[in-house]
Amino acid sequence: MTNMAGRVLFAAGTAAVLGVSAVAFVKNKLLHSDAPEELELNTEQQIFFTELVQKLNLRTSEVHEYPEVDQDEHLVHDTLHKRDRFGGLEIYVNKERSICVGYVQFGRLLRGHPTLAHGGSICTILDEYATALSVHYGYERRLKLTQRSTHTRFRKPIPIGKILFIKFEVKEPNEETQYPIEGTIFDENDIVYAENQSQFQEEEI
């Protein structure tokens, strides 16, 4: 396949990538030539993530392809998704495109305090997942959603190098064209490190 840089693909996957063969789900994988190697979850993390996928019913046998997006100058996927910056950035979406989960690692070049992730990098990755889910959700329903506000609350410092999980969900619209999307970043012990609440608004296509 040519022109892989920045191409967004959706394909049916299985939990074989997690060492478990019982779960299948849609996988959104961002591919480019200088991306860091995929993260390897340890056994405890594999079990936790697989159970999370099952609990949220993130299972499907369908194959989806998202329209190509030019990511060549994207802040996260071109600039920050590299070795020693953001690792992982896996995104798994349920069939209704209303919930997504994934995992990420903060590299040493994203630190503020010598051993901790910079607050701006935490806000950036939470914003990225919230926006990614809004695109999934809107595409499935032929909606164009744009972000109107975002708020992040820090609960615990994030150590550099630690693999953490992210979950976002589209909540019930509070007005006809207002879509709240809320999420957290947490570890395999369900310890929450940060929370995010974002508001998206429907725009005319």
Coordinates of C-alpha atoms in Angstrom, one line a residue, residues 48-151:
F48 CA -7.9 -5.4 32.1
F49 CA -8.3 -3.9 28.6
T50 CA -9.9 -7.1 27.2
E51 CA -12.5 -7.0 30.1
L52 CA -13.1 -3.3 29.4
V53 CA -13.7 -4.0 25.7
Q54 CA -16.2 -6.8 26.6
K55 CA -18.0 -4.7 29.3
L56 CA -18.5 -1.8 26.8
N57 CA -19.6 -4.3 24.1
L58 CA -16.9 -3.0 21.7
R59 CA -17.4 -6.0 19.4
T60 CA -18.2 -6.1 15.7
S61 CA -17.4 -8.2 12.6
E62 CA -17.9 -5.3 10.2
V63 CA -15.2 -3.5 8.4
H64 CA -15.3 0.3 8.1
E65 CA -13.0 2.7 6.2
Y66 CA -13.0 6.3 7.2
P67 CA -12.5 9.0 4.5
E68 CA -8.9 9.8 4.1
V69 CA -7.7 12.8 6.1
D70 CA -4.6 14.8 5.4
Q71 CA -2.6 14.4 8.6
D72 CA 0.8 15.7 7.3
E73 CA 0.7 18.8 9.5
H74 CA -1.5 17.5 12.4
L75 CA -0.2 18.6 15.8
V76 CA -0.7 15.1 17.4
H77 CA -0.2 12.6 14.7
D78 CA 2.6 14.3 12.8
T79 CA 4.4 16.2 15.5
L80 CA 3.8 14.4 18.8
H81 CA 3.1 10.8 17.9
K82 CA 6.8 9.9 17.7
R83 CA 9.4 8.2 19.8
D84 CA 9.8 9.7 23.3
R85 CA 6.6 11.7 22.8
F86 CA 3.1 10.0 22.6
G87 CA 3.2 6.2 22.3
G88 CA 0.2 4.1 21.5
L89 CA -2.8 6.3 20.5
E90 CA -4.8 3.2 19.8
I91 CA -8.6 3.9 19.4
Y92 CA -11.3 1.2 19.6
V93 CA -14.9 2.2 18.9
N94 CA -18.2 0.5 19.5
K95 CA -20.5 -0.3 16.6
E96 CA -22.7 2.8 17.4
R97 CA -19.6 5.0 17.4
S98 CA -20.7 6.5 20.7
I99 CA -17.9 5.1 22.9
C100 CA -14.2 4.8 22.4
V101 CA -11.3 3.4 24.4
G102 CA -7.6 3.3 23.9
Y103 CA -4.3 3.5 25.6
V104 CA -1.3 5.9 25.5
Q105 CA 2.1 6.4 27.0
F106 CA 3.7 9.8 27.8
G107 CA 7.4 9.8 26.6
R108 CA 10.2 11.7 28.2
L109 CA 9.9 14.7 25.8
L110 CA 6.4 15.4 27.2
R111 CA 7.5 15.9 30.7
G112 CA 7.1 19.0 32.8
H113 CA 8.5 17.9 36.2
P114 CA 11.5 15.6 35.4
T115 CA 9.4 12.5 36.2
L116 CA 5.9 13.6 35.3
A117 CA 3.8 14.4 32.2
H118 CA 3.3 18.0 31.4
G119 CA -0.3 19.2 32.0
G120 CA -0.5 20.6 28.5
S121 CA 0.3 17.1 27.0
I122 CA -2.4 15.5 29.2
C123 CA -5.0 18.1 28.0
T124 CA -3.9 17.6 24.4
I125 CA -4.4 13.8 24.4
L126 CA -7.7 14.0 26.1
D127 CA -8.9 16.7 23.6
E128 CA -7.6 14.4 20.8
Y129 CA -9.7 11.4 21.9
A130 CA -12.8 13.6 22.6
T131 CA -12.5 15.1 19.1
A132 CA -11.8 11.7 17.5
L133 CA -15.0 10.3 19.0
S134 CA -17.0 13.3 17.8
V135 CA -15.8 12.6 14.3
H136 CA -16.8 8.9 14.5
Y137 CA -20.2 9.7 16.0
G138 CA -20.9 12.4 13.5
Y139 CA -19.8 10.4 10.5
E140 CA -22.1 7.6 11.4
R141 CA -25.0 10.0 11.7
R142 CA -24.1 12.4 8.9
L143 CA -23.4 15.2 11.5
K144 CA -20.6 17.7 11.5
L145 CA -19.7 18.4 15.1
T146 CA -17.4 21.1 16.2
Q147 CA -15.9 21.7 19.7
R148 CA -17.3 24.6 21.6
S149 CA -15.7 24.1 25.0
T150 CA -13.4 21.7 26.9
H151 CA -12.5 21.3 30.6

